[in-house]
Short mmCIF file of C-alpha atoms and ligand atoms in Angstrom, two decimals:
data_model
loop_
_atom_site.label_atom_id
_atom_site.label_comp_id
_atom_site.label_asym_id
_atom_site.label_seq_id
_atom_site.Cartn_x
_atom_site.Cartn_y
_atom_site.Cartn_z
CA MET A 1 -6.10 -12.20 19.07
CA GLN A 2 -4.11 -14.09 21.65
CA TYR A 3 -5.57 -16.75 23.90
CA ARG A 4 -4.79 -18.10 27.34
CA LYS A 5 -6.11 -21.38 28.74
CA ASP A 6 -8.98 -21.86 31.16
CA LYS A 7 -8.83 -24.58 33.84
CA HIS A 8 -9.93 -27.25 31.40
CA GLY A 9 -7.59 -26.26 28.59
CA ASP A 10 -10.08 -24.26 26.52
CA ASP A 11 -8.86 -21.10 24.77
CA ILE A 12 -10.03 -17.78 26.21
CA SER A 13 -9.27 -14.58 24.31
CA ILE A 14 -7.14 -12.35 26.53
CA LEU A 15 -9.58 -9.54 25.75
CA GLY A 16 -13.14 -10.20 26.91
CA TYR A 17 -16.26 -8.24 26.08
CA GLY A 18 -17.87 -6.59 29.13
CA CYS A 19 -21.58 -6.28 28.31
CA MET A 20 -22.47 -3.80 31.06
CA ARG A 21 -21.94 -0.65 29.04
CA PHE A 22 -23.90 -1.02 25.81
CA THR A 23 -25.02 2.33 24.42
CA ASN A 24 -28.57 3.40 25.28
CA LYS A 25 -30.93 5.08 22.83
CA ASN A 26 -34.38 6.36 23.80
CA GLY A 27 -34.07 4.75 27.23
CA LYS A 28 -33.08 1.28 26.06
CA ILE A 29 -30.06 -0.53 24.64
CA ASP A 30 -29.31 0.36 21.03
CA LEU A 31 -29.47 -3.21 19.70
CA ASP A 32 -28.18 -2.46 16.18
CA LYS A 33 -25.14 -0.63 17.50
CA ALA A 34 -24.40 -3.32 20.10
CA GLU A 35 -24.71 -5.98 17.38
CA LYS A 36 -22.17 -4.26 15.13
CA GLU A 37 -19.72 -3.88 18.02
CA ILE A 38 -20.08 -7.47 19.21
CA LEU A 39 -19.70 -8.85 15.69
CA GLU A 40 -16.59 -6.73 15.16
CA ALA A 41 -15.12 -8.12 18.36
CA TYR A 42 -16.09 -11.66 17.34
CA LYS A 43 -14.51 -11.16 13.90
CA ASN A 44 -11.31 -10.07 15.66
CA GLY A 45 -11.20 -13.20 17.81
CA VAL A 46 -12.89 -12.13 21.07
CA ASN A 47 -14.62 -15.26 22.37
CA TYR A 48 -15.51 -14.31 25.99
CA TYR A 49 -18.66 -12.24 26.68
CA ASP A 50 -19.46 -11.21 30.25
CA THR A 51 -22.90 -10.17 31.43
CA ALA A 52 -25.02 -10.46 34.60
CA TYR A 53 -28.59 -10.89 35.77
CA ILE A 54 -28.68 -7.36 37.11
CA TYR A 55 -27.21 -5.47 34.12
CA PRO A 56 -30.40 -3.97 32.68
CA GLY A 57 -31.26 -5.52 29.31
CA SER A 58 -27.75 -6.94 28.89
CA GLU A 59 -28.46 -10.70 28.93
CA VAL A 60 -31.36 -10.35 26.49
CA THR A 61 -29.28 -8.17 24.16
CA LEU A 62 -26.35 -10.58 24.17
CA GLY A 63 -28.59 -13.63 23.73
CA THR A 64 -30.47 -12.01 20.84
CA ILE A 65 -27.28 -11.02 19.00
CA LEU A 66 -25.60 -14.40 19.42
CA SER A 67 -28.62 -16.43 18.36
CA LYS A 68 -29.55 -14.14 15.45
CA ASN A 69 -26.01 -14.47 14.05
CA ASN A 70 -25.81 -18.16 14.81
CA ILE A 71 -22.62 -17.85 16.85
CA ARG A 72 -23.78 -18.99 20.29
CA ASP A 73 -21.67 -22.14 20.18
CA LYS A 74 -18.63 -20.25 18.86
CA VAL A 75 -18.27 -18.06 21.95
CA LYS A 76 -18.20 -18.36 25.74
CA ILE A 77 -20.94 -16.71 27.78
CA ALA A 78 -20.17 -15.63 31.34
CA THR A 79 -23.10 -14.55 33.47
CA LYS A 80 -23.80 -14.13 37.15
CA LEU A 81 -26.14 -15.30 39.86
CA PRO A 82 -27.43 -12.38 41.96
CA GLN A 83 -26.32 -14.20 45.12
CA TYR A 84 -27.53 -11.37 47.39
CA MET A 85 -31.11 -12.18 46.27
CA ILE A 86 -30.90 -15.89 47.08
CA SER A 87 -32.77 -17.17 50.10
CA ASN A 88 -33.41 -20.83 49.22
CA LYS A 89 -32.44 -23.54 46.76
CA LYS A 90 -35.59 -23.02 44.68
CA SER A 91 -34.59 -19.45 43.92
CA LEU A 92 -31.28 -20.70 42.47
CA ASP A 93 -33.19 -22.53 39.75
CA SER A 94 -35.59 -19.71 39.15
CA PHE A 95 -32.81 -17.12 38.53
CA PHE A 96 -30.74 -19.54 36.49
CA ASN A 97 -33.64 -20.59 34.24
CA GLU A 98 -34.60 -16.98 33.67
CA GLU A 99 -31.02 -16.24 32.64
CA LEU A 100 -30.96 -19.17 30.19
CA SER A 101 -34.17 -17.92 28.64
CA ARG A 102 -32.89 -14.32 28.36
CA LEU A 103 -29.64 -15.58 26.82
CA LYS A 104 -31.51 -17.91 24.43
CA THR A 105 -29.27 -20.80 25.34
CA ASP A 106 -29.46 -24.05 27.28
CA TYR A 107 -26.09 -23.75 29.00
CA VAL A 108 -23.73 -21.15 30.49
CA ASP A 109 -19.99 -21.50 29.91
CA TYR A 110 -18.88 -19.50 32.96
CA TYR A 111 -21.28 -18.94 35.83
CA LEU A 112 -20.35 -16.62 38.70
CA MET A 113 -21.62 -15.85 42.17
CA HIS A 114 -21.96 -12.12 41.66
CA HIS A 115 -20.20 -9.59 43.84
CA LEU A 116 -18.92 -11.51 46.85
CA THR A 117 -17.20 -9.27 49.38
CA ASP A 118 -17.13 -11.54 52.40
CA TYR A 119 -16.85 -15.24 53.20
CA VAL A 120 -20.17 -15.02 55.02
CA GLN A 121 -22.01 -14.58 51.70
CA TRP A 122 -20.43 -17.76 50.36
CA GLU A 123 -21.23 -19.53 53.61
CA LYS A 124 -24.88 -18.47 53.26
CA LEU A 125 -24.99 -19.90 49.73
CA LYS A 126 -23.53 -23.15 51.02
CA ASN A 127 -26.25 -23.26 53.66
CA VAL A 128 -28.96 -23.03 51.00
CA GLY A 129 -27.39 -26.00 49.18
CA ILE A 130 -25.39 -24.38 46.40
CA ILE A 131 -22.68 -27.05 46.39
CA ASP A 132 -25.16 -29.79 45.42
CA TRP A 133 -26.87 -27.43 43.01
CA ILE A 134 -23.58 -26.68 41.20
CA LYS A 135 -22.84 -30.40 41.05
CA GLU A 136 -26.21 -31.10 39.41
CA LYS A 137 -25.81 -28.28 36.92
CA LYS A 138 -22.31 -29.36 35.97
CA GLN A 139 -23.38 -32.98 35.63
CA ASN A 140 -26.26 -32.14 33.31
CA GLY A 141 -24.04 -29.78 31.30
CA GLN A 142 -25.95 -26.58 32.05
CA ILE A 143 -22.91 -24.99 33.71
CA LYS A 144 -19.45 -25.64 32.29
CA ASN A 145 -17.33 -23.58 34.71
CA ILE A 146 -18.18 -22.17 38.12
CA GLY A 147 -16.62 -19.07 39.66
CA PHE A 148 -17.26 -15.87 41.58
CA SER A 149 -16.72 -12.17 41.13
CA TYR A 150 -15.17 -10.35 44.04
CA HIS A 151 -14.84 -6.89 45.61
CA GLY A 152 -13.64 -7.38 49.20
CA ASN A 153 -10.07 -7.47 50.53
CA SER A 154 -7.29 -9.89 49.67
CA GLU A 155 -7.48 -12.01 52.86
CA MET A 156 -11.17 -12.69 52.41
CA PHE A 157 -10.63 -13.35 48.70
CA ILE A 158 -8.03 -16.00 49.44
CA LYS A 159 -10.29 -17.57 52.07
CA ILE A 160 -13.12 -17.98 49.54
CA LEU A 161 -10.69 -19.07 46.82
CA GLU A 162 -9.27 -21.85 48.98
CA ASP A 163 -12.66 -23.01 50.24
CA TYR A 164 -13.93 -24.62 47.04
CA ASP A 165 -12.76 -26.19 43.80
CA TRP A 166 -13.41 -23.09 41.66
CA ASP A 167 -12.90 -23.17 37.91
CA PHE A 168 -12.22 -19.45 37.70
CA CYS A 169 -12.80 -16.12 39.42
CA GLN A 170 -13.15 -12.45 38.52
CA ILE A 171 -11.55 -9.52 40.32
CA GLN A 172 -11.29 -5.76 40.04
CA TYR A 173 -7.63 -5.17 39.21
CA ASN A 174 -5.59 -2.41 37.61
CA TYR A 175 -2.36 -0.58 38.45
CA LEU A 176 -4.11 1.57 41.05
CA ASP A 177 -5.65 -1.47 42.74
CA GLU A 178 -2.45 -3.48 42.90
CA ASN A 179 -2.63 -3.43 46.71
CA SER A 180 -6.37 -3.10 47.26
CA GLN A 181 -9.36 -5.45 46.78
CA ALA A 182 -8.03 -8.96 45.86
CA GLY A 183 -4.89 -7.22 44.62
CA ARG A 184 -1.72 -8.76 43.26
CA LYS A 185 -1.57 -10.97 46.33
CA GLY A 186 -4.96 -12.51 45.50
CA LEU A 187 -4.19 -12.76 41.79
CA ASN A 188 -0.94 -14.60 42.43
CA ARG A 189 -2.57 -16.97 44.92
CA ALA A 190 -5.15 -17.85 42.26
CA GLY A 191 -2.23 -18.44 39.87
CA GLU A 192 -0.58 -20.80 42.36
CA LEU A 193 -3.85 -22.74 42.66
CA GLY A 194 -4.23 -22.92 38.88
CA ILE A 195 -7.44 -20.88 38.96
CA PRO A 196 -7.86 -18.61 35.92
CA VAL A 197 -8.58 -14.96 36.75
CA MET A 198 -10.77 -12.67 34.68
CA ILE A 199 -10.16 -8.97 35.26
CA MET A 200 -12.87 -6.34 35.57
CA GLU A 201 -12.41 -2.57 35.83
CA PRO A 202 -9.04 -2.54 34.01
CA LEU A 203 -9.46 1.23 33.61
CA ARG A 204 -11.13 1.79 37.01
CA GLY A 205 -14.39 2.73 35.29
CA GLY A 206 -12.55 5.16 32.97
CA LYS A 207 -10.61 6.88 35.75
CA LEU A 208 -7.28 5.71 34.34
CA VAL A 209 -8.17 7.34 31.04
CA GLY A 210 -10.28 10.51 30.76
CA MET A 211 -10.23 11.38 34.45
CA LEU A 212 -6.46 11.21 34.93
CA PRO A 213 -4.91 14.35 36.44
CA GLU A 214 -3.39 16.74 33.89
CA GLY A 215 0.15 15.92 35.10
CA ALA A 216 -0.37 12.23 34.35
CA LYS A 217 -1.87 12.95 30.94
CA LYS A 218 1.16 15.07 30.08
CA LEU A 219 3.57 12.32 31.11
CA ILE A 220 1.72 9.84 28.89
CA VAL A 221 1.85 12.13 25.86
CA GLU A 222 5.57 12.74 26.34
CA ASN A 223 6.54 9.08 26.86
CA ASP A 224 8.59 7.45 24.07
CA ARG A 225 6.33 4.39 23.90
CA HIS A 226 3.50 6.53 22.53
CA TYR A 227 0.95 4.33 24.27
CA SER A 228 -2.43 5.82 25.09
CA ALA A 229 -3.59 5.95 28.72
CA ALA A 230 -5.81 2.89 28.12
CA GLU A 231 -2.94 1.07 26.45
CA TRP A 232 -0.71 1.49 29.51
CA SER A 233 -3.47 0.00 31.67
CA PHE A 234 -4.16 -2.96 29.39
CA ARG A 235 -0.50 -3.74 28.81
CA TRP A 236 0.21 -3.60 32.54
CA LEU A 237 -2.40 -6.36 32.92
CA PHE A 238 -1.50 -8.51 29.90
CA ASN A 239 2.09 -8.36 31.15
CA GLN A 240 1.09 -10.63 34.08
CA LYS A 241 0.89 -14.37 33.46
CA ASP A 242 -1.77 -14.94 36.14
CA VAL A 243 -4.21 -12.73 34.24
CA THR A 244 -6.32 -14.90 31.93
CA CYS A 245 -8.73 -12.41 30.37
CA VAL A 246 -9.24 -8.65 30.67
CA LEU A 247 -12.83 -7.47 30.31
CA SER A 248 -13.55 -4.21 28.59
CA GLY A 249 -16.96 -2.58 28.28
CA MET A 250 -16.52 -1.60 24.65
CA ASN A 251 -19.13 0.69 23.15
CA SER A 252 -17.70 1.85 19.85
CA ILE A 253 -16.16 0.08 16.86
CA GLU A 254 -13.01 2.19 17.29
CA MET A 255 -12.66 1.01 20.87
CA VAL A 256 -13.14 -2.63 19.82
CA LEU A 257 -10.47 -2.34 17.14
CA GLU A 258 -8.04 -0.46 19.37
CA ASN A 259 -8.41 -2.92 22.26
CA CYS A 260 -8.03 -5.90 19.91
CA ARG A 261 -4.85 -4.35 18.50
CA ILE A 262 -3.41 -3.94 22.01
CA ALA A 263 -4.41 -7.48 23.02
CA ASP A 264 -2.88 -8.86 19.85
CA SER A 265 0.49 -7.22 20.44
CA SER A 266 0.89 -7.66 24.22
CA LYS A 267 3.13 -10.23 25.84
CA VAL A 268 3.71 -11.61 29.32
CA ASP A 269 6.73 -9.94 30.97
CA GLN A 270 7.08 -7.40 28.19
CA PHE A 271 7.49 -4.48 30.62
CA ASN A 272 11.04 -3.36 31.30
CA GLU A 273 12.28 -1.38 34.30
CA ALA A 274 11.57 1.93 32.59
CA ASP A 275 7.94 0.88 32.02
CA TYR A 276 7.45 -0.04 35.68
CA ALA A 277 9.07 3.22 36.72
CA PHE A 278 6.76 5.10 34.38
CA ILE A 279 3.66 3.47 35.87
CA GLU A 280 4.97 4.47 39.32
CA LYS A 281 5.22 8.07 38.13
CA ILE A 282 1.62 8.01 36.92
CA ILE A 283 0.47 6.52 40.23
CA LYS A 284 2.35 9.28 42.05
CA GLU A 285 0.53 11.93 40.03
CA ILE A 286 -2.83 10.31 40.81
CA LYS A 287 -1.97 9.93 44.49
CA ALA A 288 -0.79 13.51 44.89
CA LYS A 289 -4.26 14.36 46.19
CA GLU A 290 -4.27 11.60 48.78
CA LYS A 291 -4.96 12.36 52.42
CA VAL A 292 -2.81 9.56 53.92
CA GLY A 293 0.44 8.25 52.46
CA CYS A 294 -0.52 4.63 53.10
CA THR A 295 1.03 2.16 50.65
CA GLY A 296 -1.16 -0.77 51.70
CA CYS A 297 1.85 -2.77 52.92
CA ARG A 298 -0.17 -4.11 55.91
CA TYR A 299 2.77 -4.12 58.35
CA CYS A 300 0.41 -2.49 60.85
CA MET A 301 -1.93 -5.47 60.73
CA PRO A 302 -3.54 -7.21 62.47
CA CYS A 303 -5.00 -4.47 64.61
CA VAL A 304 -5.78 -5.76 68.10
CA LYS A 305 -9.39 -4.66 67.62
CA GLY A 306 -9.80 -5.98 64.09
CA ILE A 307 -9.88 -2.58 62.36
CA ASP A 308 -8.92 -2.78 58.68
CA ILE A 309 -6.40 0.06 58.72
CA PRO A 310 -5.16 -0.06 55.09
CA GLY A 311 -8.71 -0.72 53.82
CA THR A 312 -9.96 2.36 55.65
CA PHE A 313 -7.12 4.57 54.37
CA ASN A 314 -7.52 3.28 50.83
CA ALA A 315 -11.20 4.26 50.77
CA TYR A 316 -10.46 7.61 52.46
CA ASN A 317 -7.86 8.46 49.82
CA ARG A 318 -10.22 7.45 47.07
CA MET A 319 -12.68 10.08 48.27
CA TYR A 320 -10.12 12.71 47.21
CA THR A 321 -8.40 11.10 44.21
CA GLU A 322 -11.72 10.06 42.64
CA SER A 323 -14.92 11.15 44.30
CA LYS A 324 -16.56 11.16 47.71
CA HIS A 325 -19.09 8.61 46.53
CA ASP A 326 -16.42 6.26 45.12
CA GLY A 327 -14.48 6.34 48.37
CA ARG A 328 -17.51 5.67 50.53
CA PHE A 329 -18.72 2.93 48.19
CA GLN A 330 -15.30 1.30 48.30
CA TYR A 331 -15.38 1.48 52.12
CA ALA A 332 -18.79 -0.17 52.24
CA GLN A 333 -17.76 -2.95 49.86
CA ALA A 334 -14.35 -3.78 51.24
CA VAL A 335 -14.67 -2.91 54.92
CA ALA A 336 -18.01 -1.97 56.43
CA LEU A 337 -20.16 -4.77 55.06
CA ARG A 338 -17.88 -7.58 56.15
CA LYS A 339 -19.28 -9.82 58.85
CA ASP A 340 -16.23 -9.21 61.04
CA ALA A 341 -16.08 -5.46 60.33
CA ALA A 342 -14.70 -3.40 63.19
CA PHE A 343 -15.25 0.33 63.00
CA VAL A 344 -12.67 2.93 63.96
CA THR A 345 -14.70 3.72 67.07
CA ALA A 346 -13.44 0.38 68.46
CA CYS A 347 -9.83 1.68 68.51
CA ILE A 348 -8.33 1.60 72.02
CA LYS A 349 -5.39 3.80 70.97
CA CYS A 350 -2.83 1.20 72.00
CA GLY A 351 -0.44 2.47 69.31
CA LYS A 352 0.79 -1.01 68.37
CA CYS A 353 0.03 -0.37 64.69
CA GLU A 354 2.11 2.83 64.56
CA LYS A 355 5.23 1.02 65.77
CA HIS A 356 5.20 -1.06 62.57
CA CYS A 357 4.32 1.57 59.99
CA PRO A 358 7.27 2.23 57.64
CA GLN A 359 5.61 5.47 56.52
CA SER A 360 5.43 6.79 60.11
CA ILE A 361 1.75 7.56 59.72
CA PRO A 362 0.02 8.79 62.88
CA ILE A 363 -2.48 5.98 62.35
CA ARG A 364 -4.67 6.66 65.39
CA GLU A 365 -5.21 10.29 64.46
CA LYS A 366 -5.67 9.60 60.74
CA LEU A 367 -8.17 6.82 61.38
CA VAL A 368 -10.44 9.18 63.30
CA GLU A 369 -10.21 11.70 60.46
CA ALA A 370 -10.94 8.99 57.86
CA ASP A 371 -13.89 7.60 59.78
CA LYS A 372 -15.49 11.02 60.05
CA ALA A 373 -15.26 11.48 56.30
CA LEU A 374 -16.25 7.94 55.36
CA ARG A 375 -19.20 7.51 57.71
CA PRO A 376 -21.29 10.63 58.04
CA LEU A 377 -24.51 9.98 59.95
CA HIS A 378 -26.68 8.99 56.96
CA TYR A 379 -24.02 6.49 55.80
CA LYS A 380 -23.85 4.98 59.29
CA VAL A 381 -27.60 4.38 59.18
CA GLY A 382 -27.42 2.97 55.63
CA ILE A 383 -24.53 0.66 56.48
CA ASN A 384 -26.39 -0.70 59.52
CA VAL A 385 -29.50 -1.40 57.46
CA VAL A 386 -27.56 -3.19 54.71
CA ARG A 387 -25.55 -5.17 57.28
CA ALA A 388 -28.74 -6.37 58.93
CA PHE A 389 -30.08 -7.50 55.54
CA MET A 390 -26.84 -9.06 54.29
CA LEU A 391 -25.93 -10.87 57.44
CA ARG A 392 -29.34 -12.36 58.07
CA LYS A 393 -29.39 -16.14 58.19
CA GLY A 394 -29.93 -17.84 54.80
S1 LIG B 1 -4.11 1.95 68.03
FE1 LIG B 1 -6.16 1.42 67.37
S2 LIG B 1 -5.90 0.87 65.23
FE2 LIG B 1 -3.86 0.79 66.15
S3 LIG B 1 -3.64 -1.38 66.75
FE3 LIG B 1 -4.40 -0.23 68.54
S4 LIG B 1 -6.63 -0.53 68.38
FE4 LIG B 1 -5.80 -1.03 66.37
S1 LIG B 2 1.84 0.00 57.97
FE1 LIG B 2 1.42 2.14 57.43
S2 LIG B 2 1.68 2.21 55.20
FE2 LIG B 2 1.53 0.04 55.74
S3 LIG B 2 -0.68 -0.44 55.54
FE3 LIG B 2 -0.37 0.17 57.68
S4 LIG B 2 -0.81 2.36 57.72
FE4 LIG B 2 -0.49 1.79 55.59
#
């Protein structure tokens, strides 16, 4: 196993264990199977284990396995505060203490604000006193490192990143998301600030493996490197120095061993021009089904009415390259649930954006089309309800 450093100089295995996808048996987590898999990963040098309050049964399973095998102090536990459920300072303690008890530990190595998508959520946490709370927890040793996991756009990510002295952060990142969510721009900004970045969804929930289009699968089989689809994804990430740890939700011994092998043999800057060109070819195959040829370059931004043009097109395309649900979910996370969200209906058709688009996209027309697909009536209602809940005062 190879290791990269966290902010305080501790070693983090470049492959982390994502504890969200343990195998279920008879309606609950198969503890024996999860134990074997975790111990195999541990034996192979994986020292970072990521869970969350809301992953059903995950914290208890991880805590039980670590304490039973007496390895709690040999590994790093990362878990998350369900920040969307916090309304006052008291509830911070109540969630945190419950997590400690589930994890059978008296401290958390890496504690994250779970699933931030907008600065307003962080602002709300600050209003309930989280800064003092973090200070207390760090002083008494109950939290070693503080961070956040993120799913909004890169601008908002950087705003949150620069607003506090974070020890680390966690982003969704893979070769298809290079220009969406926090993206390479966000990753590199974290690198400049010396903030370690943990990566989630390296395989886009399996979409860069089993659900690849046939054309992409064929290209992978024929390539001289003889890497598997997963291997291309992992190596693309390990290749980047600003990536500290890549999380993988491993649920078989074979997967643990294979991922450890890849992590052990990957290097920063190991990709050559042919490798980058190959990844581009795969992306092209995946994007063949896209509705708008938007590259996410953002030259059209800012829109005079605040509409997130690339964010809207990205989600619209995802409806056709992945699934309708994935596209609409992505739209809700990255666009519609932001405090400053402006919907396509606000467009005044000034055409300013189109003058700057290197792809000559008829942005005004395509936005209307995208909005229709992304926000059918029942989604509009749902988005309004969630916005009212999320944006309430803390
Ligand atoms: S045409 Fe619409 S989307 Fe484009 S800049 Fe003007 S208001 Fe924004
Ligand atoms: S300028 Fe064109 S290609 Fe670039 S983000 Fe805007 S719409 Fe997409």
